[in-house]
Amino acid sequence: MTASIALTAHQASGRLHELTVIDVRTPGEYASGHLPGAYNVPLDHLEEAVPAIKAAAERGDLLVVCASGARSAQACATLSHNGITAATLTGGTDTWTQLGHDIHRPEGARAAWAMERQVRLAAGSLVLAGVVLGRRLPKARLLSAGVAGGLVFSALTDTCGMARVLAKLPHNRPRADDLRATLAALAG
């Protein structure tokens, strides 16, 4: 594979048995359903996982997935910067499931809202709080303006600072033992 490859869901499905799949969503999102055999390495833990991922890449091709393809593209860029070639799944797990491909949902796993939904809740709550509080404290409207500016910046740069902050909440963090086990399995 080359560093800039993107596989469609159909292409990935046909090659799933030969790919090492790395899901860079939060553990809660991963638990809500992931590609069969995928390893969960959240995007904010990717740098520490590079040695294990490099070992996996030496054994075969890598496919990096997320919900929509944005985080997996960021992950592929990070991996490429570290000399690791990986493909991204076009449209992410959203498209994968829409096309009827199988996903694995671990029994008893904790499932959290998708990160996009968490961002919408947080942003909407902050804007609403700014508007409501702004009736009594006019400077509180700056909260709404700040969130609006952040959303515009997020759209222009295809990044999301709020998602990065929310990813640090306990329900979005990998358990240390789970991440160690994943990295050990990837290292082979």
Short mmCIF file of the C-alpha atoms (twelve columns), coordinates in Angstrom:
data_MODEL
# 
_entry.id   MODEL 
# 
loop_
_atom_site.group_PDB 
_atom_site.id 
_atom_site.type_symbol 
_atom_site.label_atom_id 
_atom_site.label_alt_id 
_atom_site.label_comp_id 
_atom_site.label_asym_id 
_atom_site.label_seq_id 
_atom_site.Cartn_x 
_atom_site.Cartn_y 
_atom_site.Cartn_z 
_atom_site.pdbx_PDB_model_num 
ATOM 1   C CA . MET A 1   0.000   0.000   0.000  1 
ATOM 2   C CA . THR A 2   1.009   3.607   -0.415 1 
ATOM 3   C CA . ALA A 3   0.552   6.237   2.265  1 
ATOM 4   C CA . SER A 4   -2.428  7.895   0.555  1 
ATOM 5   C CA . ILE A 5   -4.634  4.870   -0.136 1 
ATOM 6   C CA . ALA A 6   -8.288  4.883   0.776  1 
ATOM 7   C CA . LEU A 7   -10.314 1.699   0.542  1 
ATOM 8   C CA . THR A 8   -14.064 1.642   0.007  1 
ATOM 9   C CA . ALA A 9   -16.165 -0.525  2.288  1 
ATOM 10  C CA . HIS A 10  -16.558 -3.063  -0.515 1 
ATOM 11  C CA . GLN A 11  -12.794 -3.221  -1.153 1 
ATOM 12  C CA . ALA A 12  -12.017 -3.514  2.550  1 
ATOM 13  C CA . SER A 13  -14.659 -6.195  3.058  1 
ATOM 14  C CA . GLY A 14  -13.048 -8.334  0.373  1 
ATOM 15  C CA . ARG A 15  -9.621  -7.979  2.000  1 
ATOM 16  C CA . LEU A 16  -10.617 -7.915  5.674  1 
ATOM 17  C CA . HIS A 17  -9.054  -11.328 6.327  1 
ATOM 18  C CA . GLU A 18  -5.614  -10.042 5.243  1 
ATOM 19  C CA . LEU A 19  -5.705  -6.584  6.843  1 
ATOM 20  C CA . THR A 20  -4.798  -5.505  10.351 1 
ATOM 21  C CA . VAL A 21  -7.612  -3.111  11.235 1 
ATOM 22  C CA . ILE A 22  -6.954  -0.300  13.704 1 
ATOM 23  C CA . ASP A 23  -9.980  1.615   14.964 1 
ATOM 24  C CA . VAL A 24  -8.949  5.072   16.212 1 
ATOM 25  C CA . ARG A 25  -12.294 6.018   17.792 1 
ATOM 26  C CA . THR A 26  -12.765 6.306   21.545 1 
ATOM 27  C CA . PRO A 27  -13.283 3.056   23.482 1 
ATOM 28  C CA . GLY A 28  -16.965 3.874   23.961 1 
ATOM 29  C CA . GLU A 29  -17.500 4.382   20.241 1 
ATOM 30  C CA . TYR A 30  -15.512 1.210   19.514 1 
ATOM 31  C CA . ALA A 31  -17.698 -0.765  21.949 1 
ATOM 32  C CA . SER A 32  -20.832 0.423   20.162 1 
ATOM 33  C CA . GLY A 33  -19.747 -1.569  17.098 1 
ATOM 34  C CA . HIS A 34  -16.557 -2.050  15.104 1 
ATOM 35  C CA . LEU A 35  -15.205 -3.980  12.145 1 
ATOM 36  C CA . PRO A 36  -14.594 -7.636  12.959 1 
ATOM 37  C CA . GLY A 37  -11.084 -8.167  14.299 1 
ATOM 38  C CA . ALA A 38  -10.352 -4.449  14.701 1 
ATOM 39  C CA . TYR A 39  -7.945  -3.269  17.382 1 
ATOM 40  C CA . ASN A 40  -8.871  -0.143  19.326 1 
ATOM 41  C CA . VAL A 41  -6.089  2.443   19.506 1 
ATOM 42  C CA . PRO A 42  -7.718  5.831   20.189 1 
ATOM 43  C CA . LEU A 43  -6.318  8.661   18.089 1 
ATOM 44  C CA . ASP A 44  -4.908  10.450  21.131 1 
ATOM 45  C CA . HIS A 45  -2.875  7.320   22.001 1 
ATOM 46  C CA . LEU A 46  -1.550  6.739   18.495 1 
ATOM 47  C CA . GLU A 47  1.952   8.128   19.113 1 
ATOM 48  C CA . GLU A 48  2.582   5.708   21.988 1 
ATOM 49  C CA . ALA A 49  1.271   2.860   19.820 1 
ATOM 50  C CA . VAL A 50  3.629   3.535   16.881 1 
ATOM 51  C CA . PRO A 51  6.158   0.778   17.749 1 
ATOM 52  C CA . ALA A 52  3.415   -1.866  18.034 1 
ATOM 53  C CA . ILE A 53  1.696   -0.640  14.865 1 
ATOM 54  C CA . LYS A 54  5.022   -0.655  13.025 1 
ATOM 55  C CA . ALA A 55  5.458   -4.317  14.014 1 
ATOM 56  C CA . ALA A 56  1.954   -5.109  12.734 1 
ATOM 57  C CA . ALA A 57  2.676   -3.279  9.466  1 
ATOM 58  C CA . GLU A 58  5.738   -5.466  8.916  1 
ATOM 59  C CA . ARG A 59  3.433   -8.515  8.920  1 
ATOM 60  C CA . GLY A 60  0.870   -7.085  6.474  1 
ATOM 61  C CA . ASP A 61  -1.248  -4.180  5.304  1 
ATOM 62  C CA . LEU A 62  -2.983  -1.842  7.742  1 
ATOM 63  C CA . LEU A 63  -6.467  -0.355  7.529  1 
ATOM 64  C CA . VAL A 64  -7.270  2.551   9.838  1 
ATOM 65  C CA . VAL A 65  -10.930 3.274   10.582 1 
ATOM 66  C CA . CYS A 66  -13.038 5.771   12.505 1 
ATOM 67  C CA . ALA A 67  -16.665 6.864   12.330 1 
ATOM 68  C CA . SER A 68  -16.512 9.013   9.184  1 
ATOM 69  C CA . GLY A 69  -12.951 8.871   7.869  1 
ATOM 70  C CA . ALA A 70  -11.676 12.189  9.268  1 
ATOM 71  C CA . ARG A 71  -9.836  10.805  12.318 1 
ATOM 72  C CA . SER A 72  -8.514  7.837   10.358 1 
ATOM 73  C CA . ALA A 73  -7.063  10.236  7.763  1 
ATOM 74  C CA . GLN A 74  -5.320  12.114  10.591 1 
ATOM 75  C CA . ALA A 75  -4.057  8.796   11.958 1 
ATOM 76  C CA . CYS A 76  -2.743  7.742   8.542  1 
ATOM 77  C CA . ALA A 77  -0.860  11.039  8.281  1 
ATOM 78  C CA . THR A 78  0.678   10.470  11.721 1 
ATOM 79  C CA . LEU A 79  1.625   6.912   10.806 1 
ATOM 80  C CA . SER A 80  3.095   8.057   7.477  1 
ATOM 81  C CA . HIS A 81  5.183   10.643  9.349  1 
ATOM 82  C CA . ASN A 82  6.537   7.692   11.367 1 
ATOM 83  C CA . GLY A 83  7.336   5.636   8.263  1 
ATOM 84  C CA . ILE A 84  4.244   3.415   8.439  1 
ATOM 85  C CA . THR A 85  2.002   2.940   5.419  1 
ATOM 86  C CA . ALA A 86  -1.710  2.507   6.086  1 
ATOM 87  C CA . ALA A 87  -5.004  2.867   4.239  1 
ATOM 88  C CA . THR A 88  -8.110  4.587   5.524  1 
ATOM 89  C CA . LEU A 89  -11.681 3.345   5.173  1 
ATOM 90  C CA . THR A 90  -13.670 5.745   2.992  1 
ATOM 91  C CA . GLY A 91  -16.714 6.906   4.950  1 
ATOM 92  C CA . GLY A 92  -15.611 5.045   8.069  1 
ATOM 93  C CA . THR A 93  -17.767 2.703   10.099 1 
ATOM 94  C CA . ASP A 94  -20.823 4.852   9.326  1 
ATOM 95  C CA . THR A 95  -20.642 3.902   5.635  1 
ATOM 96  C CA . TRP A 96  -19.553 0.348   6.506  1 
ATOM 97  C CA . THR A 97  -22.748 -0.267  8.500  1 
ATOM 98  C CA . GLN A 98  -24.987 1.643   6.046  1 
ATOM 99  C CA . LEU A 99  -23.860 -0.766  3.323  1 
ATOM 100 C CA . GLY A 100 -24.817 -3.743  5.485  1 
ATOM 101 C CA . HIS A 101 -21.360 -5.056  6.355  1 
ATOM 102 C CA . ASP A 102 -20.955 -6.935  9.618  1 
ATOM 103 C CA . ILE A 103 -19.869 -5.176  12.756 1 
ATOM 104 C CA . HIS A 104 -18.871 -6.715  16.048 1 
ATOM 105 C CA . ARG A 105 -20.496 -5.586  19.295 1 
ATOM 106 C CA . PRO A 106 -18.818 -7.103  22.339 1 
ATOM 107 C CA . GLU A 107 -21.287 -8.520  24.828 1 
ATOM 108 C CA . GLY A 108 -21.425 -6.462  27.998 1 
ATOM 109 C CA . ALA A 109 -19.166 -3.743  26.585 1 
ATOM 110 C CA . ARG A 110 -19.755 -0.183  27.683 1 
ATOM 111 C CA . ALA A 111 -21.077 1.894   24.805 1 
ATOM 112 C CA . ALA A 112 -20.839 5.678   24.696 1 
ATOM 113 C CA . TRP A 113 -22.340 8.115   22.258 1 
ATOM 114 C CA . ALA A 114 -20.448 8.714   19.055 1 
ATOM 115 C CA . MET A 115 -17.978 11.587  19.409 1 
ATOM 116 C CA . GLU A 116 -19.910 13.725  16.923 1 
ATOM 117 C CA . ARG A 117 -23.030 13.386  19.084 1 
ATOM 118 C CA . GLN A 118 -21.056 14.255  22.232 1 
ATOM 119 C CA . VAL A 119 -19.690 17.373  20.495 1 
ATOM 120 C CA . ARG A 120 -23.178 18.438  19.384 1 
ATOM 121 C CA . LEU A 121 -24.492 18.044  22.942 1 
ATOM 122 C CA . ALA A 122 -21.600 19.971  24.494 1 
ATOM 123 C CA . ALA A 123 -21.611 22.752  21.876 1 
ATOM 124 C CA . GLY A 124 -25.381 23.139  21.967 1 
ATOM 125 C CA . SER A 125 -25.424 23.191  25.767 1 
ATOM 126 C CA . LEU A 126 -22.704 25.839  25.910 1 
ATOM 127 C CA . VAL A 127 -24.437 28.022  23.305 1 
ATOM 128 C CA . LEU A 128 -27.756 27.696  25.125 1 
ATOM 129 C CA . ALA A 129 -26.107 28.498  28.469 1 
ATOM 130 C CA . GLY A 130 -24.491 31.586  26.934 1 
ATOM 131 C CA . VAL A 131 -27.808 32.800  25.542 1 
ATOM 132 C CA . VAL A 132 -29.782 32.157  28.750 1 
ATOM 133 C CA . LEU A 133 -27.123 33.581  31.067 1 
ATOM 134 C CA . GLY A 134 -26.646 36.490  28.658 1 
ATOM 135 C CA . ARG A 135 -30.092 37.806  29.590 1 
ATOM 136 C CA . ARG A 136 -28.785 38.652  33.062 1 
ATOM 137 C CA . LEU A 137 -25.063 38.852  32.416 1 
ATOM 138 C CA . PRO A 138 -24.427 40.277  28.926 1 
ATOM 139 C CA . LYS A 139 -20.793 39.117  28.914 1 
ATOM 140 C CA . ALA A 140 -22.023 35.490  29.113 1 
ATOM 141 C CA . ARG A 141 -22.985 35.835  25.441 1 
ATOM 142 C CA . LEU A 142 -19.265 35.629  24.727 1 
ATOM 143 C CA . LEU A 143 -19.528 31.919  25.594 1 
ATOM 144 C CA . SER A 144 -21.949 31.424  22.682 1 
ATOM 145 C CA . ALA A 145 -19.726 33.497  20.398 1 
ATOM 146 C CA . GLY A 146 -16.661 31.484  21.419 1 
ATOM 147 C CA . VAL A 147 -18.376 28.182  20.665 1 
ATOM 148 C CA . ALA A 148 -19.591 29.523  17.315 1 
ATOM 149 C CA . GLY A 149 -16.052 30.642  16.453 1 
ATOM 150 C CA . GLY A 150 -14.726 27.232  17.464 1 
ATOM 151 C CA . LEU A 151 -17.239 25.500  15.208 1 
ATOM 152 C CA . VAL A 152 -16.281 27.674  12.248 1 
ATOM 153 C CA . PHE A 153 -12.581 27.008  12.900 1 
ATOM 154 C CA . SER A 154 -13.348 23.289  13.212 1 
ATOM 155 C CA . ALA A 155 -15.093 23.263  9.841  1 
ATOM 156 C CA . LEU A 156 -12.320 25.212  8.114  1 
ATOM 157 C CA . THR A 157 -9.494  23.057  9.485  1 
ATOM 158 C CA . ASP A 158 -11.336 19.703  9.645  1 
ATOM 159 C CA . THR A 159 -10.215 19.365  13.265 1 
ATOM 160 C CA . CYS A 160 -12.216 19.521  16.462 1 
ATOM 161 C CA . GLY A 161 -10.769 20.899  19.663 1 
ATOM 162 C CA . MET A 162 -13.944 20.092  21.570 1 
ATOM 163 C CA . ALA A 163 -13.698 16.441  20.508 1 
ATOM 164 C CA . ARG A 164 -10.118 16.376  21.780 1 
ATOM 165 C CA . VAL A 165 -11.270 17.704  25.148 1 
ATOM 166 C CA . LEU A 166 -14.242 15.312  25.321 1 
ATOM 167 C CA . ALA A 167 -11.972 12.383  24.419 1 
ATOM 168 C CA . LYS A 168 -10.223 12.928  27.752 1 
ATOM 169 C CA . LEU A 169 -13.386 12.227  29.767 1 
ATOM 170 C CA . PRO A 170 -13.289 8.903   31.662 1 
ATOM 171 C CA . HIS A 171 -15.938 7.164   29.543 1 
ATOM 172 C CA . ASN A 172 -13.933 7.977   26.398 1 
ATOM 173 C CA . ARG A 173 -10.552 6.838   27.748 1 
ATOM 174 C CA . PRO A 174 -9.142  3.359   27.232 1 
ATOM 175 C CA . ARG A 175 -8.512  1.327   30.346 1 
ATOM 176 C CA . ALA A 176 -4.760  0.961   30.807 1 
ATOM 177 C CA . ASP A 177 -4.975  -2.839  30.755 1 
ATOM 178 C CA . ASP A 178 -7.067  -2.824  27.567 1 
ATOM 179 C CA . LEU A 179 -4.622  -0.556  25.743 1 
ATOM 180 C CA . ARG A 180 -1.606  -2.601  26.923 1 
ATOM 181 C CA . ALA A 181 -3.277  -5.813  25.718 1 
ATOM 182 C CA . THR A 182 -4.073  -4.227  22.349 1 
ATOM 183 C CA . LEU A 183 -0.516  -2.975  21.881 1 
ATOM 184 C CA . ALA A 184 0.897   -6.375  22.848 1 
ATOM 185 C CA . ALA A 185 -1.385  -8.090  20.311 1 
ATOM 186 C CA . LEU A 186 -0.372  -5.633  17.578 1 
ATOM 187 C CA . ALA A 187 3.323   -6.084  18.391 1 
ATOM 188 C CA . GLY A 188 2.771   -9.798  17.909 1 
# 
